[in-house]
Amino acid sequence: MNLYRRFATRKNGRQMTHPQQYMEMRDEIVRMEQYLSRAIKHAKRYCDANDKLNTMIKEFGDFFYEVSKTEGEEFGTASRRFGKVMNDVAVSKQSQLIQLVFIQPCSKAITEFEESGKLHQKYLKKAEQCKAQEDLVKNFAQNKKDSVKFHQEEEKLKMLESVRDQLFMESYKYAVEQIKKKNTQNFSEMIELFSTFKAHYHESFLLTEDALPQFDMLKSSAQEKALLLDATTNRRNSIGSSLATETPTTDNLLTDDYTTSVSTPKTWVHHKRQPSKDPASMVPIAQCVIIHEFHSEGQDEINLVPGDVALIFDNTDPEWWMGCTRREKRMGYIPSSFCFSVQDTRNVQNVTALYDLRVNDPNVELEFNKNDVLNITEKRADGWWFGTNVRTKKSGLIPSNYTNACRLFEGT
């Protein structure tokens, strides 16, 4: 008999997901933990060797500096300068840099990965108990004897399943969060720490102006991943939470002759009312840009293409907005997590591009050249702004650190 509930998230926030995807996430977390552990060992070994070398160099520097006091003017001056150079080399911040931008954030990530592993082990242990109890119930069902004992063991199985399901959802949500952090939070933190180090130790850690665009592109890439993952994993997580809090039903799971039947998967219903079919008769309350592809599964929904512009007429439902797009000029429901909303187009700020930017997806991001004037219509905390290139008249997402507004804010 199979009394397991199926945990899932439908495609694009609607299709149910199999636990196999959870196991794939767990495998990825284990690989990341093992990789970071090995990398930290190598980094610490390098830091130890670097510190020993710096100590020796400093001793040489001190020696030459002391020698300069007893030698003649010409040789003494040369010795003093050489000693100062060696002392400057000895206090270079290489070890501090590695500690700051690599070892610390990686150690934090490993701690979180270990916590994910503990939650996973709790779930596996309870799953084993459920499997043993299920075998026991199967045995009673096949023998068709002692119906009282059968129902007692069946109730015990349901209780074990309830605990197992709760542990699964806790481990599942934590695993989703770790996968998202891998590409967003931890990486962004490392970049920010690197920026801080560069600002404070620019004399001892050389980062030329030629490397700045590549460095900024790396940061922009991390922010782009954060934006897209927020549109998918957050939605998967929220739907998983709703499934976890649902009270399971055991109707039709067990027939009178103790055979197994599988209940129909739950349909994700977003609205009962039908959208209006005449956008011209309504006044839009917001405008947004589509950032992720979406395939509708009903006449009341709209297909979405990255880069398309949508007008929103009703956003009372936080997950599904009613609106129309430039491509499909009809009313329908749009998943809000797939939109980059422009809240107030009247608050426009002109900024200047510091670098050239070429993007992989011009339908979502905005390309521009150095010194182009950009009209910014929305600023977000993650560093991605929305605006229009005055020269090309095209609109899209803009990494704020490519504009002079970022330098003005930093006082550089």
mmCIF file of C-alpha atoms in Angstrom:
data_model
loop_
_atom_site.group_PDB
_atom_site.id
_atom_site.type_symbol
_atom_site.label_atom_id
_atom_site.label_comp_id
_atom_site.label_asym_id
_atom_site.label_seq_id
_atom_site.Cartn_x
_atom_site.Cartn_y
_atom_site.Cartn_z
ATOM 1 C CA MET A 1 0.000 0.000 0.000
ATOM 2 C CA ASN A 2 1.249 3.456 -0.750
ATOM 3 C CA LEU A 3 0.082 6.076 1.726
ATOM 4 C CA TYR A 4 2.767 8.594 0.894
ATOM 5 C CA ARG A 5 1.692 12.054 -0.070
ATOM 6 C CA ARG A 6 3.381 13.454 -3.123
ATOM 7 C CA PHE A 7 5.269 16.687 -2.520
ATOM 8 C CA ALA A 8 5.368 19.015 -5.386
ATOM 9 C CA THR A 9 5.412 22.313 -7.132
ATOM 10 C CA ARG A 10 3.820 22.572 -10.545
ATOM 11 C CA LYS A 11 5.839 23.749 -13.529
ATOM 12 C CA ASN A 12 6.333 27.523 -13.427
ATOM 13 C CA GLY A 13 4.860 27.523 -9.947
ATOM 14 C CA ARG A 14 2.087 25.038 -10.815
ATOM 15 C CA GLN A 15 3.401 21.588 -11.685
ATOM 16 C CA MET A 16 4.160 19.144 -8.872
ATOM 17 C CA THR A 17 7.797 18.296 -8.242
ATOM 18 C CA HIS A 18 9.058 14.808 -7.396
ATOM 19 C CA PRO A 19 11.253 14.219 -4.315
ATOM 20 C CA GLN A 20 13.988 13.193 -6.773
ATOM 21 C CA GLN A 21 14.583 16.900 -7.397
ATOM 22 C CA TYR A 22 15.029 17.322 -3.671
ATOM 23 C CA MET A 23 17.661 14.569 -3.679
ATOM 24 C CA GLU A 24 19.440 16.297 -6.575
ATOM 25 C CA MET A 25 19.538 19.514 -4.536
ATOM 26 C CA ARG A 26 20.927 17.590 -1.577
ATOM 27 C CA ASP A 27 23.644 16.059 -3.790
ATOM 28 C CA GLU A 28 24.613 19.525 -5.005
ATOM 29 C CA ILE A 29 24.807 20.831 -1.435
ATOM 30 C CA VAL A 30 27.051 17.912 -0.426
ATOM 31 C CA ARG A 31 29.336 18.571 -3.407
ATOM 32 C CA MET A 32 29.555 22.263 -2.529
ATOM 33 C CA GLU A 33 30.355 21.456 1.105
ATOM 34 C CA GLN A 34 33.128 19.038 0.114
ATOM 35 C CA TYR A 35 34.571 21.455 -2.432
ATOM 36 C CA LEU A 36 34.589 24.411 -0.032
ATOM 37 C CA SER A 37 36.145 22.314 2.743
ATOM 38 C CA ARG A 38 39.037 21.323 0.473
ATOM 39 C CA ALA A 39 39.400 24.867 -0.845
ATOM 40 C CA ILE A 40 39.549 26.324 2.669
ATOM 41 C CA LYS A 41 42.315 23.876 3.624
ATOM 42 C CA HIS A 42 44.399 25.013 0.645
ATOM 43 C CA ALA A 43 43.686 28.678 1.401
ATOM 44 C CA LYS A 44 44.689 28.331 5.059
ATOM 45 C CA ARG A 45 47.848 26.476 4.066
ATOM 46 C CA TYR A 46 48.764 29.325 1.722
ATOM 47 C CA CYS A 47 48.018 31.933 4.403
ATOM 48 C CA ASP A 48 50.265 30.138 6.900
ATOM 49 C CA ALA A 49 53.110 29.979 4.381
ATOM 50 C CA ASN A 50 52.554 33.604 3.419
ATOM 51 C CA ASP A 51 52.645 34.723 7.056
ATOM 52 C CA LYS A 52 55.898 32.829 7.675
ATOM 53 C CA LEU A 53 57.446 34.361 4.564
ATOM 54 C CA ASN A 54 56.330 37.846 5.588
ATOM 55 C CA THR A 55 57.844 37.353 9.043
ATOM 56 C CA MET A 56 61.176 36.429 7.477
ATOM 57 C CA ILE A 57 61.034 39.375 5.051
ATOM 58 C CA LYS A 58 60.272 41.745 7.922
ATOM 59 C CA GLU A 59 63.276 40.447 9.833
ATOM 60 C CA PHE A 60 65.456 41.186 6.797
ATOM 61 C CA GLY A 61 63.906 44.639 6.537
ATOM 62 C CA ASP A 62 64.566 45.384 10.205
ATOM 63 C CA PHE A 63 68.140 44.160 9.808
ATOM 64 C CA PHE A 64 68.879 46.470 6.868
ATOM 65 C CA TYR A 65 67.184 49.362 8.637
ATOM 66 C CA GLU A 66 69.403 48.878 11.709
ATOM 67 C CA VAL A 67 72.496 48.489 9.518
ATOM 68 C CA SER A 68 71.740 51.838 7.892
ATOM 69 C CA LYS A 69 72.231 53.570 11.237
ATOM 70 C CA THR A 70 75.866 52.457 11.525
ATOM 71 C CA GLU A 71 76.982 52.784 7.909
ATOM 72 C CA GLY A 72 78.044 55.788 5.909
ATOM 73 C CA GLU A 73 75.574 58.237 4.441
ATOM 74 C CA GLU A 74 75.389 56.751 0.923
ATOM 75 C CA PHE A 75 75.230 53.090 1.936
ATOM 76 C CA GLY A 76 73.119 53.909 4.987
ATOM 77 C CA THR A 77 70.499 55.690 2.873
ATOM 78 C CA ALA A 78 70.320 52.773 0.429
ATOM 79 C CA SER A 79 70.024 50.257 3.279
ATOM 80 C CA ARG A 80 67.324 52.313 4.942
ATOM 81 C CA ARG A 81 65.284 52.493 1.723
ATOM 82 C CA PHE A 82 65.719 48.782 1.050
ATOM 83 C CA GLY A 83 64.685 47.968 4.614
ATOM 84 C CA LYS A 84 61.578 50.137 4.296
ATOM 85 C CA VAL A 85 60.589 48.433 1.011
ATOM 86 C CA MET A 86 60.947 45.002 2.574
ATOM 87 C CA ASN A 87 58.898 46.043 5.590
ATOM 88 C CA ASP A 88 56.185 47.371 3.270
ATOM 89 C CA VAL A 89 56.133 44.048 1.419
ATOM 90 C CA ALA A 90 55.948 42.169 4.709
ATOM 91 C CA VAL A 91 52.790 43.956 5.814
ATOM 92 C CA SER A 92 50.936 43.257 2.547
ATOM 93 C CA LYS A 93 47.381 42.194 3.227
ATOM 94 C CA GLN A 94 47.273 38.995 1.170
ATOM 95 C CA SER A 95 46.399 36.764 4.123
ATOM 96 C CA GLN A 96 43.828 39.260 5.387
ATOM 97 C CA LEU A 97 42.326 39.432 1.906
ATOM 98 C CA ILE A 98 41.941 35.670 1.669
ATOM 99 C CA GLN A 99 40.477 35.493 5.164
ATOM 100 C CA LEU A 100 38.055 38.312 4.418
ATOM 101 C CA VAL A 101 36.770 37.466 0.969
ATOM 102 C CA PHE A 102 37.079 33.677 0.919
ATOM 103 C CA ILE A 103 37.616 31.805 4.169
ATOM 104 C CA GLN A 104 35.045 33.689 6.264
ATOM 105 C CA PRO A 105 32.101 33.531 3.827
ATOM 106 C CA CYS A 106 32.956 29.948 2.839
ATOM 107 C CA SER A 107 33.094 28.862 6.483
ATOM 108 C CA LYS A 108 29.692 30.456 7.009
ATOM 109 C CA ALA A 109 28.328 28.591 3.987
ATOM 110 C CA ILE A 110 29.733 25.272 5.237
ATOM 111 C CA THR A 111 28.002 25.784 8.607
ATOM 112 C CA GLU A 112 24.694 26.255 6.789
ATOM 113 C CA PHE A 113 25.348 23.212 4.585
ATOM 114 C CA GLU A 114 25.985 21.130 7.716
ATOM 115 C CA GLU A 115 22.668 22.307 9.169
ATOM 116 C CA SER A 116 20.969 21.253 5.939
ATOM 117 C CA GLY A 117 22.591 17.833 6.311
ATOM 118 C CA LYS A 118 21.265 17.462 9.865
ATOM 119 C CA LEU A 119 17.717 18.248 8.730
ATOM 120 C CA HIS A 120 18.099 15.760 5.889
ATOM 121 C CA GLN A 121 19.256 12.994 8.252
ATOM 122 C CA LYS A 122 16.257 13.596 10.523
ATOM 123 C CA TYR A 123 13.974 13.240 7.533
ATOM 124 C CA LEU A 124 15.718 10.029 6.346
ATOM 125 C CA LYS A 125 15.499 8.471 9.801
ATOM 126 C CA LYS A 126 11.778 9.155 10.019
ATOM 127 C CA ALA A 127 11.304 7.917 6.441
ATOM 128 C CA GLU A 128 12.922 4.594 7.409
ATOM 129 C CA GLN A 129 10.537 4.273 10.350
ATOM 130 C CA CYS A 130 7.615 4.950 8.009
ATOM 131 C CA LYS A 131 8.863 2.316 5.552
ATOM 132 C CA ALA A 132 9.102 -0.302 8.292
ATOM 133 C CA GLN A 133 5.633 0.601 9.552
ATOM 134 C CA GLU A 134 4.268 0.505 6.000
ATOM 135 C CA ASP A 135 5.637 -3.018 5.529
ATOM 136 C CA LEU A 136 3.915 -4.026 8.739
ATOM 137 C CA VAL A 137 0.598 -2.593 7.559
ATOM 138 C CA LYS A 138 1.031 -4.318 4.182
ATOM 139 C CA ASN A 139 1.488 -7.607 5.981
ATOM 140 C CA PHE A 140 -1.772 -7.125 7.890
ATOM 141 C CA ALA A 141 -3.532 -6.119 4.658
ATOM 142 C CA GLN A 142 -2.364 -9.239 2.808
ATOM 143 C CA ASN A 143 -3.319 -11.612 5.612
ATOM 144 C CA LYS A 144 -6.684 -9.891 6.105
ATOM 145 C CA LYS A 145 -6.644 -10.911 9.753
ATOM 146 C CA ASP A 146 -7.126 -8.961 12.950
ATOM 147 C CA SER A 147 -8.758 -5.854 11.461
ATOM 148 C CA VAL A 148 -8.540 -4.057 14.825
ATOM 149 C CA LYS A 149 -4.765 -4.456 14.937
ATOM 150 C CA PHE A 150 -4.583 -3.460 11.268
ATOM 151 C CA HIS A 151 -6.363 -0.158 11.857
ATOM 152 C CA GLN A 152 -4.233 0.539 14.951
ATOM 153 C CA GLU A 153 -1.038 0.089 12.955
ATOM 154 C CA GLU A 154 -2.529 2.104 10.104
ATOM 155 C CA GLU A 155 -3.192 5.047 12.452
ATOM 156 C CA LYS A 156 0.362 4.775 13.752
ATOM 157 C CA LEU A 157 1.612 4.901 10.164
ATOM 158 C CA LYS A 158 -0.397 8.053 9.497
ATOM 159 C CA MET A 159 1.142 9.735 12.551
ATOM 160 C CA LEU A 160 4.646 8.763 11.448
ATOM 161 C CA GLU A 161 3.922 10.037 7.949
ATOM 162 C CA SER A 162 2.736 13.356 9.318
ATOM 163 C CA VAL A 163 6.011 13.848 11.199
ATOM 164 C CA ARG A 164 8.027 12.618 8.223
ATOM 165 C CA ASP A 165 6.231 14.999 5.875
ATOM 166 C CA GLN A 166 6.887 17.926 8.191
ATOM 167 C CA LEU A 167 10.584 17.045 8.405
ATOM 168 C CA PHE A 168 10.728 16.706 4.633
ATOM 169 C CA MET A 169 9.285 20.175 4.075
ATOM 170 C CA GLU A 170 11.696 21.708 6.598
ATOM 171 C CA SER A 171 14.658 20.045 4.902
ATOM 172 C CA TYR A 172 13.297 20.827 1.432
ATOM 173 C CA LYS A 173 12.815 24.540 2.091
ATOM 174 C CA TYR A 174 16.240 24.825 3.727
ATOM 175 C CA ALA A 175 17.842 23.056 0.751
ATOM 176 C CA VAL A 176 16.130 25.437 -1.682
ATOM 177 C CA GLU A 177 17.433 28.362 0.363
ATOM 178 C CA GLN A 178 20.996 27.016 0.269
ATOM 179 C CA ILE A 179 20.892 26.478 -3.487
ATOM 180 C CA LYS A 180 19.698 30.047 -3.933
ATOM 181 C CA LYS A 181 22.373 31.397 -1.598
ATOM 182 C CA LYS A 182 25.040 29.566 -3.581
ATOM 183 C CA ASN A 183 24.380 31.873 -6.530
ATOM 184 C CA THR A 184 23.184 34.979 -4.731
ATOM 185 C CA GLN A 185 23.721 35.908 -1.107
ATOM 186 C CA ASN A 186 27.028 34.197 -0.329
ATOM 187 C CA PHE A 187 28.521 35.188 -3.665
ATOM 188 C CA SER A 188 27.296 38.768 -3.380
ATOM 189 C CA GLU A 189 28.651 39.007 0.173
ATOM 190 C CA MET A 190 32.049 37.864 -1.072
ATOM 191 C CA ILE A 191 31.991 40.510 -3.808
ATOM 192 C CA GLU A 192 31.003 43.234 -1.338
ATOM 193 C CA LEU A 193 33.791 42.214 1.046
ATOM 194 C CA PHE A 194 36.209 42.262 -1.848
ATOM 195 C CA SER A 195 35.061 45.796 -2.715
ATOM 196 C CA THR A 196 35.572 46.907 0.877
ATOM 197 C CA PHE A 197 39.056 45.419 0.969
ATOM 198 C CA LYS A 198 39.931 47.071 -2.344
ATOM 199 C CA ALA A 199 38.845 50.446 -1.002
ATOM 200 C CA HIS A 200 40.861 50.189 2.224
ATOM 201 C CA TYR A 201 43.981 48.399 0.987
ATOM 202 C CA HIS A 202 44.302 49.646 -2.578
ATOM 203 C CA GLU A 203 47.994 50.462 -2.086
ATOM 204 C CA SER A 204 49.011 46.962 -1.048
ATOM 205 C CA PHE A 205 46.521 45.045 -3.196
ATOM 206 C CA LEU A 206 46.823 46.113 -6.823
ATOM 207 C CA LEU A 207 43.607 46.195 -8.846
ATOM 208 C CA THR A 208 44.176 48.194 -12.010
ATOM 209 C CA GLU A 209 41.545 50.299 -13.722
ATOM 210 C CA ASP A 210 41.640 47.828 -16.618
ATOM 211 C CA ALA A 211 40.335 45.102 -14.304
ATOM 212 C CA LEU A 212 37.456 47.156 -12.924
ATOM 213 C CA PRO A 213 34.972 46.467 -15.772
ATOM 214 C CA GLN A 214 35.558 42.708 -15.459
ATOM 215 C CA PHE A 215 35.175 42.960 -11.714
ATOM 216 C CA ASP A 216 31.914 44.885 -12.060
ATOM 217 C CA MET A 217 30.658 42.400 -14.653
ATOM 218 C CA LEU A 218 31.252 39.607 -12.140
ATOM 219 C CA LYS A 219 29.181 41.457 -9.569
ATOM 220 C CA SER A 220 26.434 42.156 -12.101
ATOM 221 C CA SER A 221 26.315 38.472 -12.981
ATOM 222 C CA ALA A 222 25.701 37.586 -9.337
ATOM 223 C CA GLN A 223 22.931 40.168 -9.096
ATOM 224 C CA GLU A 224 21.327 38.859 -12.293
ATOM 225 C CA LYS A 225 21.250 35.342 -10.870
ATOM 226 C CA ALA A 226 19.657 36.673 -7.704
ATOM 227 C CA LEU A 227 16.935 38.410 -9.709
ATOM 228 C CA LEU A 228 16.031 35.333 -11.756
ATOM 229 C CA LEU A 229 16.225 32.908 -8.836
ATOM 230 C CA ASP A 230 13.900 35.101 -6.799
ATOM 231 C CA ALA A 231 11.367 34.686 -9.597
ATOM 232 C CA THR A 232 11.512 30.883 -9.448
ATOM 233 C CA THR A 233 12.827 29.365 -6.210
ATOM 234 C CA ASN A 234 10.920 31.768 -3.965
ATOM 235 C CA ARG A 235 7.728 30.813 -5.724
ATOM 236 C CA ARG A 236 8.537 27.097 -5.422
ATOM 237 C CA ASN A 237 9.268 27.605 -1.741
ATOM 238 C CA SER A 238 6.017 29.471 -1.066
ATOM 239 C CA ILE A 239 3.918 26.806 -2.778
ATOM 240 C CA GLY A 240 5.782 24.076 -0.940
ATOM 241 C CA SER A 241 4.878 25.825 2.327
ATOM 242 C CA SER A 242 1.202 25.784 1.418
ATOM 243 C CA LEU A 243 1.406 22.055 0.727
ATOM 244 C CA ALA A 244 3.140 21.469 4.035
ATOM 245 C CA THR A 245 0.384 23.205 6.015
ATOM 246 C CA GLU A 246 -2.390 21.372 4.165
ATOM 247 C CA THR A 247 -4.186 18.663 6.129
ATOM 248 C CA PRO A 248 -3.791 15.451 4.127
ATOM 249 C CA THR A 249 -6.805 13.376 3.276
ATOM 250 C CA THR A 250 -6.812 9.578 3.379
ATOM 251 C CA ASP A 251 -10.031 9.227 1.383
ATOM 252 C CA ASN A 252 -9.779 6.651 -1.414
ATOM 253 C CA LEU A 253 -6.274 5.654 -0.359
ATOM 254 C CA LEU A 254 -7.406 2.273 0.907
ATOM 255 C CA THR A 255 -10.339 0.369 -0.611
ATOM 256 C CA ASP A 256 -12.436 -2.247 1.127
ATOM 257 C CA ASP A 257 -10.341 -5.116 -0.257
ATOM 258 C CA TYR A 258 -7.122 -3.487 0.980
ATOM 259 C CA THR A 259 -5.886 -2.645 -2.531
ATOM 260 C CA THR A 260 -4.067 0.562 -3.336
ATOM 261 C CA SER A 261 -5.472 3.519 -5.244
ATOM 262 C CA VAL A 262 -3.826 6.843 -6.007
ATOM 263 C CA SER A 263 -5.742 10.071 -5.516
ATOM 264 C CA THR A 264 -5.768 12.709 -8.257
ATOM 265 C CA PRO A 265 -3.081 15.411 -7.867
ATOM 266 C CA LYS A 266 -4.309 18.701 -6.509
ATOM 267 C CA THR A 267 -4.994 21.429 -9.087
ATOM 268 C CA TRP A 268 -3.430 24.827 -8.398
ATOM 269 C CA VAL A 269 -6.315 27.302 -8.607
ATOM 270 C CA HIS A 270 -5.381 30.968 -8.680
ATOM 271 C CA HIS A 271 -8.703 32.709 -9.383
ATOM 272 C CA LYS A 272 -12.384 31.930 -9.664
ATOM 273 C CA ARG A 273 -13.395 35.139 -11.389
ATOM 274 C CA GLN A 274 -12.866 35.704 -15.108
ATOM 275 C CA PRO A 275 -10.728 38.600 -16.360
ATOM 276 C CA SER A 276 -12.171 41.440 -18.393
ATOM 277 C CA LYS A 277 -11.582 41.128 -22.144
ATOM 278 C CA ASP A 278 -11.388 44.843 -22.916
ATOM 279 C CA PRO A 279 -8.155 46.500 -21.658
ATOM 280 C CA ALA A 280 -9.130 49.778 -23.326
ATOM 281 C CA SER A 281 -12.013 50.171 -20.897
ATOM 282 C CA MET A 282 -9.733 50.066 -17.837
ATOM 283 C CA VAL A 283 -7.011 52.304 -16.401
ATOM 284 C CA PRO A 284 -3.638 50.593 -15.674
ATOM 285 C CA ILE A 285 -2.232 51.004 -12.171
ATOM 286 C CA ALA A 286 1.335 49.897 -12.986
ATOM 287 C CA GLN A 287 3.676 48.939 -15.786
ATOM 288 C CA CYS A 288 6.205 46.112 -15.606
ATOM 289 C CA VAL A 289 8.790 44.283 -17.681
ATOM 290 C CA ILE A 290 8.657 40.495 -17.980
ATOM 291 C CA ILE A 291 11.890 38.878 -16.755
ATOM 292 C CA HIS A 292 11.082 35.156 -17.114
ATOM 293 C CA GLU A 293 9.292 33.010 -19.680
ATOM 294 C CA PHE A 294 5.863 31.638 -18.742
ATOM 295 C CA HIS A 295 3.555 29.296 -20.688
ATOM 296 C CA SER A 296 -0.127 29.687 -19.876
ATOM 297 C CA GLU A 297 -2.203 26.636 -19.029
ATOM 298 C CA GLY A 298 -5.615 28.191 -19.532
ATOM 299 C CA GLN A 299 -7.514 30.847 -21.454
ATOM 300 C CA ASP A 300 -7.491 33.146 -18.424
ATOM 301 C CA GLU A 301 -3.668 33.306 -18.365
ATOM 302 C CA ILE A 302 -1.194 35.076 -20.665
ATOM 303 C CA ASN A 303 1.983 33.721 -22.237
ATOM 304 C CA LEU A 304 4.997 35.750 -21.133
ATOM 305 C CA VAL A 305 8.241 36.434 -23.010
ATOM 306 C CA PRO A 306 11.288 38.064 -21.338
ATOM 307 C CA GLY A 307 11.538 41.724 -22.280
ATOM 308 C CA ASP A 308 7.834 42.151 -23.037
ATOM 309 C CA VAL A 309 6.017 45.060 -21.381
ATOM 310 C CA ALA A 310 2.834 44.443 -19.395
ATOM 311 C CA LEU A 311 0.183 46.837 -18.097
ATOM 312 C CA ILE A 312 -1.233 45.844 -14.715
ATOM 313 C CA PHE A 313 -4.874 46.659 -13.915
ATOM 314 C CA ASP A 314 -5.400 44.682 -10.703
ATOM 315 C CA ASN A 315 -2.744 43.591 -8.193
ATOM 316 C CA THR A 316 -4.916 42.779 -5.180
ATOM 317 C CA ASP A 317 -3.777 39.145 -5.390
ATOM 318 C CA PRO A 318 -0.056 39.175 -4.419
ATOM 319 C CA GLU A 319 0.736 36.154 -6.627
ATOM 320 C CA TRP A 320 -1.420 36.669 -9.735
ATOM 321 C CA TRP A 321 -1.945 40.088 -11.319
ATOM 322 C CA MET A 322 -4.491 40.933 -13.992
ATOM 323 C CA GLY A 323 -3.140 42.728 -17.029
ATOM 324 C CA CYS A 324 -2.223 42.617 -20.697
ATOM 325 C CA THR A 325 1.092 42.535 -22.574
ATOM 326 C CA ARG A 326 2.390 44.259 -25.676
ATOM 327 C CA ARG A 327 2.466 40.932 -27.542
ATOM 328 C CA GLU A 328 -0.930 39.638 -26.405
ATOM 329 C CA LYS A 329 -3.341 42.539 -26.383
ATOM 330 C CA ARG A 330 -5.921 40.832 -24.180
ATOM 331 C CA MET A 331 -6.625 40.675 -20.476
ATOM 332 C CA GLY A 332 -5.399 37.732 -18.444
ATOM 333 C CA TYR A 333 -3.617 36.675 -15.286
ATOM 334 C CA ILE A 334 0.154 37.111 -14.932
ATOM 335 C CA PRO A 335 2.359 35.543 -12.192
ATOM 336 C CA SER A 336 3.708 38.521 -10.268
ATOM 337 C CA SER A 337 7.061 36.857 -9.539
ATOM 338 C CA PHE A 338 7.809 36.892 -13.267
ATOM 339 C CA CYS A 339 7.533 40.696 -13.449
ATOM 340 C CA PHE A 340 9.884 43.568 -12.753
ATOM 341 C CA SER A 341 7.450 46.283 -11.701
ATOM 342 C CA VAL A 342 7.860 49.972 -12.501
ATOM 343 C CA GLN A 343 6.013 51.657 -9.663
ATOM 344 C CA ASP A 344 6.358 55.346 -10.543
ATOM 345 C CA THR A 345 7.407 56.388 -14.038
ATOM 346 C CA ARG A 346 7.200 60.075 -13.116
ATOM 347 C CA ASN A 347 10.225 59.895 -10.811
ATOM 348 C CA VAL A 348 12.904 59.926 -13.514
ATOM 349 C CA GLN A 349 16.603 60.463 -12.790
ATOM 350 C CA ASN A 350 19.234 60.961 -15.463
ATOM 351 C CA VAL A 351 22.558 59.163 -14.954
ATOM 352 C CA THR A 352 25.615 58.608 -17.132
ATOM 353 C CA ALA A 353 27.080 55.215 -18.052
ATOM 354 C CA LEU A 354 30.650 54.692 -16.830
ATOM 355 C CA TYR A 355 31.410 51.685 -19.050
ATOM 356 C CA ASP A 356 30.189 49.923 -22.171
ATOM 357 C CA LEU A 357 27.774 47.088 -21.412
ATOM 358 C CA ARG A 358 26.952 44.188 -23.735
ATOM 359 C CA VAL A 359 24.359 41.755 -22.417
ATOM 360 C CA ASN A 360 23.363 38.165 -23.160
ATOM 361 C CA ASP A 361 19.634 38.897 -23.220
ATOM 362 C CA PRO A 362 18.825 42.342 -24.687
ATOM 363 C CA ASN A 363 15.125 41.635 -24.184
ATOM 364 C CA VAL A 364 15.606 41.923 -20.423
ATOM 365 C CA GLU A 365 18.776 43.968 -19.868
ATOM 366 C CA LEU A 366 19.724 47.289 -21.436
ATOM 367 C CA GLU A 367 22.818 47.690 -23.588
ATOM 368 C CA PHE A 368 24.634 51.011 -23.597
ATOM 369 C CA ASN A 369 27.956 52.669 -24.358
ATOM 370 C CA LYS A 370 30.186 54.658 -22.073
ATOM 371 C CA ASN A 371 28.841 58.213 -21.507
ATOM 372 C CA ASP A 372 25.306 57.295 -22.678
ATOM 373 C CA VAL A 373 22.575 59.152 -20.760
ATOM 374 C CA LEU A 374 20.136 56.796 -19.024
ATOM 375 C CA ASN A 375 16.709 57.716 -17.656
ATOM 376 C CA ILE A 376 16.204 55.741 -14.427
ATOM 377 C CA THR A 377 12.544 55.115 -13.548
ATOM 378 C CA GLU A 378 12.952 52.595 -10.729
ATOM 379 C CA LYS A 379 15.657 51.654 -8.243
ATOM 380 C CA ARG A 380 15.761 48.351 -6.385
ATOM 381 C CA ALA A 381 17.738 47.365 -3.306
ATOM 382 C CA ASP A 382 19.485 44.499 -5.132
ATOM 383 C CA GLY A 383 21.363 47.002 -7.329
ATOM 384 C CA TRP A 384 19.349 46.484 -10.522
ATOM 385 C CA TRP A 385 17.583 49.582 -11.858
ATOM 386 C CA PHE A 386 15.096 49.979 -14.676
ATOM 387 C CA GLY A 387 15.526 52.722 -17.233
ATOM 388 C CA THR A 388 15.761 53.912 -20.836
ATOM 389 C CA ASN A 389 18.774 54.697 -22.993
ATOM 390 C CA VAL A 390 18.173 58.216 -24.333
ATOM 391 C CA ARG A 391 20.286 57.489 -27.420
ATOM 392 C CA THR A 392 18.684 54.173 -28.468
ATOM 393 C CA LYS A 393 15.236 54.739 -26.905
ATOM 394 C CA LYS A 394 15.338 51.159 -25.584
ATOM 395 C CA SER A 395 14.438 50.158 -22.017
ATOM 396 C CA GLY A 396 15.610 47.393 -19.701
ATOM 397 C CA LEU A 397 17.435 46.431 -16.518
ATOM 398 C CA ILE A 398 20.615 48.371 -15.659
ATOM 399 C CA PRO A 399 23.354 47.398 -13.142
ATOM 400 C CA SER A 400 23.627 50.476 -10.928
ATOM 401 C CA ASN A 401 27.388 50.074 -10.472
ATOM 402 C CA TYR A 402 27.816 50.880 -14.169
ATOM 403 C CA THR A 403 26.477 54.421 -13.648
ATOM 404 C CA ASN A 404 27.944 57.599 -12.203
ATOM 405 C CA ALA A 405 25.143 57.630 -9.596
ATOM 406 C CA CYS A 406 26.926 54.773 -7.816
ATOM 407 C CA ARG A 407 30.203 56.739 -7.663
ATOM 408 C CA LEU A 408 28.440 59.866 -6.484
ATOM 409 C CA PHE A 409 26.827 57.846 -3.728
ATOM 410 C CA GLU A 410 30.151 56.329 -2.693
ATOM 411 C CA GLY A 411 31.857 59.718 -2.781
ATOM 412 C CA THR A 412 34.442 58.622 -5.347
#
